XYZ file of C-alpha atoms in Angstrom:
661
model
C -23.356 -100.880 -20.593
C -20.021 -99.947 -22.120
C -21.748 -97.966 -24.807
C -23.370 -95.710 -22.207
C -20.098 -95.097 -20.406
C -18.811 -93.795 -23.742
C -21.283 -91.322 -24.162
C -20.764 -90.255 -20.675
C -17.164 -89.715 -21.025
C -17.717 -87.924 -24.401
C -20.134 -85.746 -22.724
C -17.860 -84.916 -19.856
C -15.048 -83.891 -22.409
C -17.448 -81.704 -24.321
C -18.675 -79.976 -21.216
C -14.986 -79.147 -20.037
C -14.369 -77.957 -23.612
C -17.308 -75.836 -23.727
C -16.385 -74.415 -20.361
C -12.983 -73.635 -21.737
C -14.498 -71.959 -24.808
C -16.846 -69.857 -22.906
C -13.992 -68.789 -20.404
C -11.861 -67.779 -23.431
C -14.756 -65.971 -24.893
C -15.303 -64.011 -21.693
C -11.700 -63.007 -21.317
C -11.002 -62.094 -24.917
C -14.276 -60.561 -25.868
C -16.373 -59.521 -22.763
C -13.693 -58.823 -20.130
C -11.236 -56.016 -20.740
C -9.244 -56.163 -17.594
C -6.141 -57.798 -19.309
C -6.566 -55.578 -22.347
C -6.583 -52.536 -20.375
C -3.572 -53.767 -18.314
C -1.750 -54.386 -21.580
C -2.737 -51.139 -22.848
C -1.029 -49.373 -19.905
C 2.187 -50.246 -21.372
C 1.536 -49.025 -24.821
C -0.966 -46.147 -24.197
C 0.209 -42.832 -22.725
C -2.249 -40.731 -20.920
C -1.314 -37.051 -21.572
C -3.070 -34.416 -19.500
C -3.665 -30.987 -21.403
C -3.427 -27.917 -19.185
C -5.979 -25.257 -20.320
C -5.119 -21.597 -20.881
C -5.818 -19.660 -17.730
C -8.616 -17.047 -17.858
C -7.402 -13.402 -18.560
C -8.190 -10.503 -16.387
C -9.664 -7.111 -17.733
C -10.513 -3.753 -16.307
C -13.963 -2.012 -16.604
C -12.979 -0.521 -19.964
C -11.919 -4.071 -21.387
C -8.337 -3.164 -21.145
C -5.970 -6.143 -20.393
C -4.552 -6.239 -16.884
C -3.279 -9.934 -16.962
C -2.770 -12.397 -20.097
C -0.992 -15.384 -20.932
C 2.375 -15.496 -22.782
C 3.559 -18.738 -24.531
C 6.661 -20.104 -23.037
C 8.633 -23.375 -23.087
C 9.249 -25.846 -20.265
C 12.234 -28.074 -20.997
C 12.002 -31.789 -19.825
C 14.917 -34.212 -19.491
C 14.863 -38.048 -19.585
C 18.068 -38.966 -17.743
C 18.618 -42.383 -19.464
C 18.701 -40.696 -22.833
C 20.823 -37.798 -21.854
C 24.102 -37.359 -23.966
C 25.917 -34.304 -23.188
C 29.491 -33.913 -24.795
C 30.638 -30.858 -22.941
C 28.583 -30.228 -19.462
C 30.441 -26.790 -19.023
C 29.395 -25.585 -22.506
C 25.729 -26.923 -21.932
C 25.529 -25.027 -18.559
C 26.745 -21.767 -20.110
C 24.221 -22.102 -22.960
C 21.300 -22.752 -20.399
C 22.541 -19.920 -18.004
C 22.794 -22.237 -15.111
C 25.641 -23.298 -12.818
C 27.274 -26.849 -12.557
C 25.980 -27.387 -9.103
C 22.495 -26.419 -10.408
C 22.719 -28.884 -13.216
C 23.878 -31.655 -10.860
C 20.928 -30.982 -8.526
C 18.316 -30.927 -11.263
C 19.672 -34.027 -12.828
C 19.776 -35.758 -9.327
C 16.108 -34.937 -8.814
C 15.160 -36.317 -12.308
C 17.004 -39.463 -11.934
C 15.403 -40.177 -8.275
C 12.061 -39.469 -9.900
C 12.688 -41.962 -12.892
C 15.681 -42.524 -15.191
C 13.343 -43.391 -17.995
C 10.482 -40.981 -17.522
C 10.695 -37.273 -18.489
C 10.856 -34.655 -15.648
C 10.995 -30.982 -15.590
C 14.569 -29.531 -16.303
C 13.932 -25.802 -16.779
C 10.527 -23.979 -16.602
C 9.234 -20.949 -18.462
C 11.932 -20.189 -21.036
C 10.857 -17.286 -23.121
C 10.445 -17.372 -26.883
C 13.789 -15.517 -27.126
C 15.526 -17.834 -24.753
C 14.214 -21.007 -26.620
C 15.145 -19.622 -29.921
C 18.624 -19.156 -28.713
C 19.078 -22.646 -27.456
C 16.826 -24.393 -30.148
C 19.361 -25.179 -32.794
C 21.969 -26.388 -30.213
C 19.550 -28.867 -28.572
C 20.065 -31.294 -31.449
C 23.427 -31.921 -30.037
C 22.144 -32.961 -26.674
C 19.915 -35.947 -26.690
C 17.296 -36.548 -23.831
C 15.933 -33.149 -23.764
C 12.433 -32.170 -25.015
C 10.467 -28.763 -25.100
C 6.972 -28.495 -24.242
C 4.912 -25.405 -24.899
C 3.371 -23.781 -21.873
C 2.093 -20.302 -20.675
C 3.150 -17.547 -18.275
C 1.202 -14.953 -16.509
C 2.008 -11.424 -17.937
C 0.996 -8.114 -16.500
C 1.080 -5.349 -19.187
C 0.005 -2.668 -16.849
C 2.669 -3.407 -14.316
C 0.200 -2.502 -11.503
C -2.014 -3.956 -8.834
C 0.419 -6.638 -7.697
C -1.089 -7.128 -4.151
C -4.653 -7.267 -5.388
C -4.035 -9.560 -8.273
C -1.832 -11.974 -6.526
C 0.289 -14.399 -8.434
C 0.577 -17.846 -9.913
C 3.179 -20.486 -8.819
C 3.666 -23.995 -8.260
C 1.266 -25.545 -5.680
C 2.847 -26.290 -2.234
C 3.139 -29.754 -0.809
C 0.603 -28.649 2.109
C -1.960 -27.391 -0.310
C -1.488 -30.503 -2.296
C -2.272 -32.687 0.664
C -5.255 -30.578 1.891
C -7.391 -30.856 -1.284
C -10.865 -32.108 -0.516
C -11.423 -33.459 -4.000
C -8.105 -34.510 -5.890
C -7.585 -32.132 -8.854
C -4.015 -30.919 -8.727
C -0.855 -32.797 -9.253
C 2.659 -32.179 -8.128
C 4.176 -29.442 -10.263
C 0.781 -27.993 -11.156
C 0.441 -24.083 -11.162
C -2.174 -22.536 -8.731
C -3.301 -19.117 -7.752
C -1.944 -17.475 -4.482
C -3.167 -14.578 -2.808
C -5.480 -11.777 -4.323
C -7.813 -12.376 -7.178
C -5.700 -15.325 -8.685
C -6.546 -17.139 -5.536
C -10.060 -15.979 -4.936
C -11.271 -17.048 -8.315
C -8.960 -19.849 -8.958
C -11.703 -22.446 -9.915
C -13.139 -20.001 -12.572
C -9.608 -18.795 -14.045
C -8.149 -22.309 -14.157
C -10.548 -23.929 -16.625
C -10.869 -27.695 -17.198
C -8.106 -30.051 -17.924
C -8.234 -32.100 -21.071
C -6.783 -35.791 -21.559
C -5.429 -37.271 -24.635
C -4.356 -40.955 -25.107
C -1.332 -41.647 -27.214
C 0.141 -44.913 -28.506
C 3.734 -45.435 -27.785
C 6.164 -48.344 -28.400
C 8.416 -50.100 -25.700
C 10.937 -47.249 -25.960
C 8.202 -44.577 -25.270
C 8.199 -43.144 -28.850
C 4.751 -41.759 -29.712
C 2.858 -43.591 -32.483
C -0.270 -41.519 -32.895
C -3.488 -41.192 -31.275
C -5.136 -44.246 -29.631
C -8.468 -45.275 -31.446
C -8.216 -42.074 -33.434
C -9.056 -39.790 -30.255
C -12.199 -41.625 -29.450
C -11.627 -41.209 -25.729
C -10.012 -37.803 -25.755
C -11.351 -34.805 -23.987
C -10.497 -31.229 -25.160
C -9.281 -28.781 -22.362
C -11.623 -25.868 -21.708
C -9.910 -22.498 -21.140
C -10.627 -20.629 -17.992
C -13.223 -17.823 -17.818
C -12.022 -14.281 -18.345
C -12.462 -12.040 -15.214
C -13.820 -8.627 -15.818
C -12.966 -6.362 -12.772
C -14.495 -2.881 -11.834
C -10.768 -1.485 -11.853
C -10.174 1.601 -14.108
C -6.528 0.734 -14.946
C -5.806 4.317 -16.277
C -6.667 5.790 -12.767
C -4.993 3.083 -11.119
C -1.711 3.625 -12.713
C -2.054 7.398 -12.030
C -2.718 6.723 -8.289
C 0.352 4.517 -8.327
C 2.430 7.239 -9.350
C 1.031 9.651 -6.773
C 1.991 7.178 -4.068
C 5.630 6.895 -5.262
C 7.923 7.487 -2.387
C 5.004 7.048 0.180
C 3.954 4.371 2.360
C 0.053 3.828 2.501
C -3.012 2.947 0.528
C -5.483 4.437 -1.878
C -8.951 2.775 -2.307
C -11.546 4.124 -4.673
C -15.085 2.609 -5.254
C -18.136 3.290 -7.324
C -20.838 4.154 -4.580
C -23.765 2.880 -6.601
C -22.430 -0.536 -7.211
C -19.628 -1.094 -4.700
C -17.176 -1.827 -7.620
C -13.581 -1.006 -6.749
C -12.053 1.357 -9.078
C -8.591 1.782 -7.635
C -6.535 -0.192 -5.190
C -3.217 0.886 -4.441
C -0.905 -0.577 -1.871
C 2.319 1.458 -1.409
C 5.183 0.772 -1.835
C 4.312 -1.989 -4.540
C 6.291 -4.085 -7.022
C 5.912 -5.067 -10.604
C 3.711 -8.218 -10.648
C 5.836 -9.613 -13.419
C 8.625 -10.368 -10.824
C 6.568 -13.167 -9.427
C 5.634 -14.676 -12.920
C 9.068 -15.790 -14.155
C 11.367 -18.648 -13.610
C 13.223 -16.278 -11.101
C 10.207 -16.406 -8.806
C 12.025 -17.690 -5.747
C 14.785 -15.284 -5.995
C 12.445 -12.404 -6.446
C 10.038 -13.348 -3.803
C 12.912 -13.700 -1.280
C 14.036 -10.166 -2.201
C 10.439 -8.791 -1.574
C 10.146 -10.578 1.749
C 13.392 -9.053 2.949
C 12.401 -5.365 1.921
C 11.924 -3.429 5.043
C 8.974 -1.611 3.627
C 6.861 -4.728 3.290
C 5.768 -4.390 -0.333
C 3.978 -7.763 -0.282
C 1.304 -6.480 2.321
C -1.825 -5.638 0.742
C -2.503 -2.517 2.846
C -6.067 -1.682 1.659
C -7.378 -4.782 3.455
C -4.551 -5.903 5.739
C -3.275 -2.617 7.389
C -4.950 -1.560 10.531
C -4.888 2.212 11.510
C -6.729 4.435 13.897
C -9.080 6.324 11.893
C -8.433 9.636 13.546
C -11.052 12.409 12.837
C -12.682 10.615 9.952
C -14.524 8.614 12.614
C -16.390 11.838 13.714
C -18.645 11.328 10.686
C -19.831 8.206 12.291
C -20.314 9.810 15.591
C -22.462 12.586 14.262
C -24.676 10.210 12.286
C -25.479 7.850 15.054
C -25.934 10.560 17.695
C -28.498 12.199 15.512
C -30.345 9.018 14.985
C -30.313 8.343 18.784
C -31.751 11.910 19.244
C -28.851 13.260 21.379
C -27.555 15.576 18.588
C -29.295 18.013 16.270
C -27.719 19.950 13.353
C -28.123 23.306 15.253
C -26.549 21.868 18.442
C -23.671 24.089 19.499
C -20.838 23.069 21.814
C -17.852 25.276 22.835
C -14.410 24.153 24.095
C -15.176 24.555 27.885
C -15.102 21.394 30.074
C -13.453 19.302 27.257
C -10.170 17.648 28.216
C -9.227 17.705 24.421
C -7.731 20.910 22.697
C -8.429 22.067 19.152
C -7.141 24.411 16.584
C -10.459 25.959 15.782
C -12.290 28.713 17.946
C -15.165 26.677 19.221
C -18.938 27.572 19.131
C -19.650 25.463 15.928
C -23.015 23.727 15.035
C -22.700 20.214 13.614
C -21.903 21.438 10.132
C -19.028 23.841 11.285
C -17.742 21.017 13.625
C -17.413 18.686 10.606
C -15.893 21.387 8.515
C -13.137 22.383 11.062
C -12.856 18.928 12.650
C -13.456 20.271 16.185
C -12.219 17.781 18.889
C -14.041 19.102 21.907
C -17.338 19.185 19.962
C -17.181 15.487 19.307
C -16.065 14.785 22.847
C -19.375 16.279 23.977
C -21.320 14.475 21.180
C -19.801 11.110 22.303
C -20.324 11.986 26.087
C -23.974 12.876 25.432
C -24.520 9.762 23.315
C -23.186 7.419 26.295
C -25.320 9.010 28.941
C -28.421 9.797 26.893
C -30.125 6.737 28.576
C -30.387 9.009 31.735
C -29.096 6.177 34.112
C -27.756 7.907 37.324
C -25.332 5.187 37.826
C -22.038 6.313 36.168
C -20.587 2.956 35.502
C -23.803 1.271 34.369
C -24.554 4.290 32.082
C -21.184 3.918 30.469
C -21.878 0.297 29.843
C -25.231 0.620 28.443
C -24.309 3.680 26.492
C -21.281 1.988 24.943
C -23.164 -1.077 24.067
C -25.581 0.990 22.028
C -22.836 2.860 20.437
C -21.242 -0.305 19.453
C -24.174 -1.859 17.977
C -24.934 1.332 15.742
C -21.350 1.675 14.704
C -20.994 -1.988 13.679
C -23.750 -1.552 11.005
C -21.115 0.581 9.096
C -19.191 -2.495 8.616
C -16.682 -1.538 11.295
C -15.106 -4.204 13.571
C -15.785 -7.004 11.170
C -14.791 -8.439 7.889
C -16.747 -6.729 5.145
C -16.354 -9.778 2.820
C -14.471 -8.387 -0.146
C -13.600 -10.856 -2.801
C -9.991 -11.337 -1.694
C -8.343 -13.599 0.859
C -6.522 -12.258 3.973
C -8.997 -9.365 4.970
C -8.483 -8.414 8.484
C -11.381 -7.353 10.592
C -9.814 -4.531 12.545
C -11.077 -3.714 16.182
C -14.200 -2.132 17.510
C -14.065 -2.228 21.348
C -16.976 -3.866 23.144
C -18.325 -3.715 26.665
C -16.944 -7.077 27.427
C -13.558 -5.961 26.275
C -13.409 -3.162 28.916
C -14.863 -5.443 31.618
C -11.998 -7.834 30.954
C -9.192 -5.027 31.069
C -10.635 -3.387 34.140
C -11.758 -6.699 36.061
C -15.345 -5.988 36.149
C -18.118 -3.717 34.788
C -18.031 -1.324 37.677
C -14.518 -0.442 37.397
C -14.360 1.648 34.408
C -16.322 4.634 33.157
C -16.495 7.254 30.343
C -13.216 8.771 31.303
C -11.475 5.385 30.223
C -13.104 5.447 26.711
C -13.410 9.116 25.637
C -10.802 8.957 23.096
C -13.009 6.765 20.936
C -14.984 10.061 20.240
C -12.258 11.198 17.972
C -11.290 7.799 16.388
C -8.399 6.961 18.691
C -8.098 4.523 21.609
C -8.835 0.897 20.800
C -10.304 1.568 17.341
C -8.542 -0.083 14.409
C -9.852 0.270 10.703
C -8.497 -0.517 7.358
C -8.587 1.867 4.253
C -11.215 -0.568 2.828
C -13.600 0.241 5.695
C -13.110 3.898 5.429
C -13.686 3.941 1.820
C -16.860 1.994 2.473
C -17.889 4.754 4.899
C -17.400 7.294 2.278
C -19.434 5.411 -0.116
C -22.322 4.844 2.500
C -22.378 8.559 3.236
C -22.338 9.260 -0.473
C -25.374 6.877 -0.853
C -27.034 8.497 2.124
C -27.404 5.528 4.222
C -26.611 2.286 2.466
C -23.533 0.460 0.938
C -22.838 -2.536 -1.335
C -19.958 -4.693 -0.208
C -16.832 -3.451 -1.994
C -15.696 -5.942 -4.575
C -13.368 -6.228 -7.617
C -15.316 -8.554 -9.844
C -17.646 -6.947 -12.597
C -18.350 -10.281 -14.383
C -16.993 -13.408 -16.015
C -16.586 -13.190 -19.868
C -19.113 -10.259 -19.855
C -19.993 -7.631 -17.326
C -22.679 -8.523 -14.725
C -22.555 -12.167 -15.682
C -21.685 -14.533 -12.638
C -21.275 -11.866 -10.093
C -21.807 -13.480 -6.681
C -25.107 -12.400 -4.957
C -23.404 -10.913 -1.873
C -22.077 -8.226 -4.249
C -25.574 -7.108 -5.322
C -27.131 -6.846 -1.881
C -27.733 -3.469 -0.287
C -26.871 -3.161 3.446
C -28.614 -0.528 5.351
C -27.116 1.458 8.253
C -30.265 2.182 10.053
C -29.551 6.065 9.896
C -32.291 8.355 8.379
C -31.517 9.802 5.148
C -32.061 13.536 6.638
C -29.200 12.918 9.103
C -26.780 12.733 6.295
C -27.355 16.087 4.815
C -25.757 18.313 7.433
C -22.647 15.899 7.601
C -22.404 16.212 3.968
C -22.673 19.959 4.034
C -19.813 19.976 6.535
C -17.705 17.725 4.350
C -18.086 19.965 1.341
C -17.175 22.837 3.709
C -14.049 21.095 4.821
C -12.720 20.970 1.259
C -13.998 24.329 0.202
C -12.977 26.396 3.215
C -11.934 24.042 6.093
C -9.269 21.594 7.093
C -8.190 20.680 3.462
C -5.554 22.606 1.702
C -6.942 25.043 -0.758
C -5.252 23.310 -3.754
C -7.250 20.307 -3.200
C -10.503 22.217 -3.750
C -10.327 21.480 -7.611
C -12.908 23.251 -9.664
C -15.602 21.138 -11.393
C -15.522 18.054 -9.145
C -17.414 19.221 -6.089
C -15.449 17.169 -3.720
C -16.744 16.428 -0.141
C -14.379 15.083 2.375
C -13.145 14.688 5.919
C -9.478 14.752 7.132
C -7.955 12.722 9.816
C -4.545 12.607 11.578
C -3.861 9.292 13.099
C -1.105 9.491 15.886
C 2.157 7.887 15.227
C 4.172 7.199 18.605
C 7.098 5.491 16.759
C 8.373 8.962 15.767
C 7.392 10.874 18.825
C 4.222 12.007 17.074
C 6.488 14.179 14.792
C 5.255 12.282 11.776
C 1.507 11.209 12.225
C -0.442 9.428 9.655
C -2.375 11.497 7.015
C -5.907 10.286 6.211
C -8.679 11.473 4.043
C -12.016 10.038 2.986
C -14.476 11.586 0.462
C -16.575 11.309 -2.547
C -17.533 13.392 -5.654
C -19.620 15.085 -6.953
C -21.548 16.071 -4.014
C -25.048 15.503 -5.264
C -24.345 12.841 -7.807
C -21.629 10.711 -6.410
C -19.672 8.807 -8.867
C -16.475 7.977 -6.910
C -15.680 7.547 -3.211
C -12.021 7.382 -2.165
C -10.075 6.893 0.963
C -6.223 7.571 1.241
C -3.770 6.720 3.872
C -0.229 8.306 3.806
C 1.901 7.109 6.592
C 4.319 9.514 8.311
C 2.791 12.547 6.297
C 1.281 14.583 9.112
C -2.041 16.534 8.537
C -4.615 14.690 6.680
C -5.669 17.963 4.921
C -2.428 18.123 3.077
C -0.858 14.861 1.857
C -3.900 12.380 1.848
C -6.424 15.013 0.747
C -4.241 16.028 -2.182
C -3.879 12.493 -3.544
C -7.714 11.767 -3.295
C -8.446 15.064 -4.989
C -6.274 14.170 -7.969
C -7.601 10.628 -8.080
C -11.251 11.930 -8.235
C -10.351 14.479 -10.870
C -8.645 11.917 -13.088
C -11.736 9.583 -12.839
C -14.345 12.206 -13.359
C -12.530 14.418 -16.010
C -10.250 11.726 -17.712
C -7.494 14.219 -17.311
C -5.583 16.337 -14.772
C -5.965 20.069 -14.654
C -4.692 20.665 -11.191
C -1.075 20.642 -12.336
C 0.232 22.717 -9.270
C -1.256 20.268 -6.843
C 0.054 17.223 -8.921
C 3.519 18.684 -9.051
C 3.491 19.123 -5.355
C 2.319 15.537 -4.622
C 4.714 13.955 -7.143
C 7.684 15.813 -5.474
C 6.669 15.012 -1.828
C 8.588 12.040 -0.178
C 7.419 10.648 3.226
C 9.277 7.313 3.265
C 10.705 6.765 6.673
C 14.331 5.886 6.999
C 15.145 2.145 6.853
C 17.035 2.406 10.129
C 13.906 3.337 11.879
C 12.039 0.119 10.379
C 14.840 -2.425 11.444
C 15.855 -1.017 14.796
C 13.340 -0.433 17.872
C 13.012 3.255 18.748
C 13.149 4.467 22.357
C 10.023 5.777 23.820
C 10.088 9.685 23.530
C 9.847 11.843 26.672
C 6.483 13.608 26.715
C 6.696 17.252 26.135
C 5.394 19.696 28.639
C 3.006 21.228 26.158
C -0.213 19.112 26.042
C -2.341 21.270 23.859
C -3.126 18.486 21.528
C -3.494 15.705 24.307
C -6.437 14.766 26.474
C -5.897 15.431 30.208
C -7.048 12.397 32.210
C -8.826 12.877 35.374
C -6.564 12.025 38.388
C -9.124 9.553 39.690
C -9.271 7.470 36.796
C -7.724 3.994 36.335
C -4.796 3.324 34.147
C -5.844 3.124 30.673
C -5.531 -0.186 28.899
C -3.176 -0.674 26.189
C -4.855 -0.548 23.012
C -4.655 -3.433 20.407
C -1.416 -3.065 18.172
C -2.143 -2.090 14.644
C -0.641 -4.855 12.403
C -0.315 -5.523 8.580
C 0.135 -9.084 8.218
C -0.714 -12.384 9.596
C 2.801 -12.344 11.140
C 1.929 -9.047 12.725
C 4.789 -6.716 12.116
C 4.321 -3.606 14.090
C 2.973 -0.560 12.373
C 3.990 2.909 13.052
C 0.537 3.458 14.730
C 1.030 2.372 18.287
C -0.586 4.726 20.778
C -3.861 6.024 21.864
C -4.765 9.835 22.133
C -6.236 12.728 20.323
C -6.349 12.925 16.547
C -6.008 16.163 14.501
C -7.723 16.936 11.262
């Protein structure tokens, strides 16, 4: 009996021993929880930021690249500074800046490195490198900074800066960390995912003092950073810079596209700024200065400015009326019966009306379109006709976002039947006399320069367009272009109806509303002028508009130009457009007299007019250029105000009325 008990006790001890051995084996060999926990104290995870993708133009010229710079980090507990004042002079910072930076660093961690100064150039670092050995606790880390060798296209490119707290919190999939850089606005934001690349990770051994002791497990678990993809754009940087020079001392926009592909060749927003201003460590200071600039250089006018299109809109009226069957190329209208006046002698057919931009002609075209249904009810006919007009105009991309590859595109305004019903409190309370200013591109219409260059490209293509876009490919042309920038959009207007309109556009440049100097030999430019009313200066300085394409029968470039406060479209805007088309097609400028005139012109409004409200001018007795409203009509609704940014600063375009050429 006792012998049996002995073996039972021995068996229990053996079982307990085996249990302990099994547990120890599991903890030390199989389970790595404690090992990893200990490793956290001895292994440092270092994130490697990849080089951001570069940006090129269509001819493989660099627009944006990365310049190596140095970020200086500080570990507060290690800091030893014999002379703080001398240190601040060396770093070119103030004592208050030093105290502020060190305070933030200590709050973050006394023993962990945090950013002290960002983006020191190679020259700045070389200046302080030898002296840093006298100041313990400071460590330089190589980084990169965006550099813009062409000094152009600031608004379209956007900029790269530290991620905001709001954007950090709104991430769907956590990727960015505090202090990371991210693209803002423009192409930098639009193609952020492709440009940023993929991060790499290195695991480094360190001792209790945080000193690196080499790679952990010979880098078995390291992953290499992958550089971002290079973005190739359709921009022609040579022509872009030339267009910039033509828009010096002017406010407005120049946009040019290749009609057959929709690729944007030129994108000027004037006034502009050097994009390098927002790529240095003085970002905050420079950004504040740009924000305060009364000429609003941060506004990307090609996609964010809204103007009344003026007489350029007559091209759409001519096309949709022919398609409807209410207008024929040989249709002739005089000036009789029209409340609008005109500078031409009247009696034109369609080609002549486009060539000389006849206001009464297109008043009659629009009126015939609205009442083409033959409905005897005046109010109902206006509503039915206007709805058809809206639906046909909309196919040209008007009144909606085109979908360009930039954030912040505004859709403008294309008035609807429901809009007038709401303004006049019912469909039977408004009629044609309330909306006829739409016939010549005034009234409630608001269109961006992008929409008008797209119209020019559509006419150049005789009825279709591809959504304007900057991208030409990633790393190689035609690689990775989104499908929406390869799709053709049809306007529903037959090919034959474009021909008389194009003849009239060629006539406008050769012997019409365009200044003779802009009819440059060898480019065969077709165009349409427009003058958008500007009540801010009492209509003294209206906005100059021109759209066109060249050559006439083999279009290679379509262009739209807005020059604010510059008067007739046939002079300021047409001159800029002609020179841009010539430079693109010929690769040189032969129209030296025209170039000299454009470069010498200055249409900048005085700063006082931008910062102080102007009193409403007293209407002049001479109404030769204004529509005469029938006495029985209801008060005209106030048009939507043109705006240029999300904060809606008022543009100089603020009234409805009749446009010039």
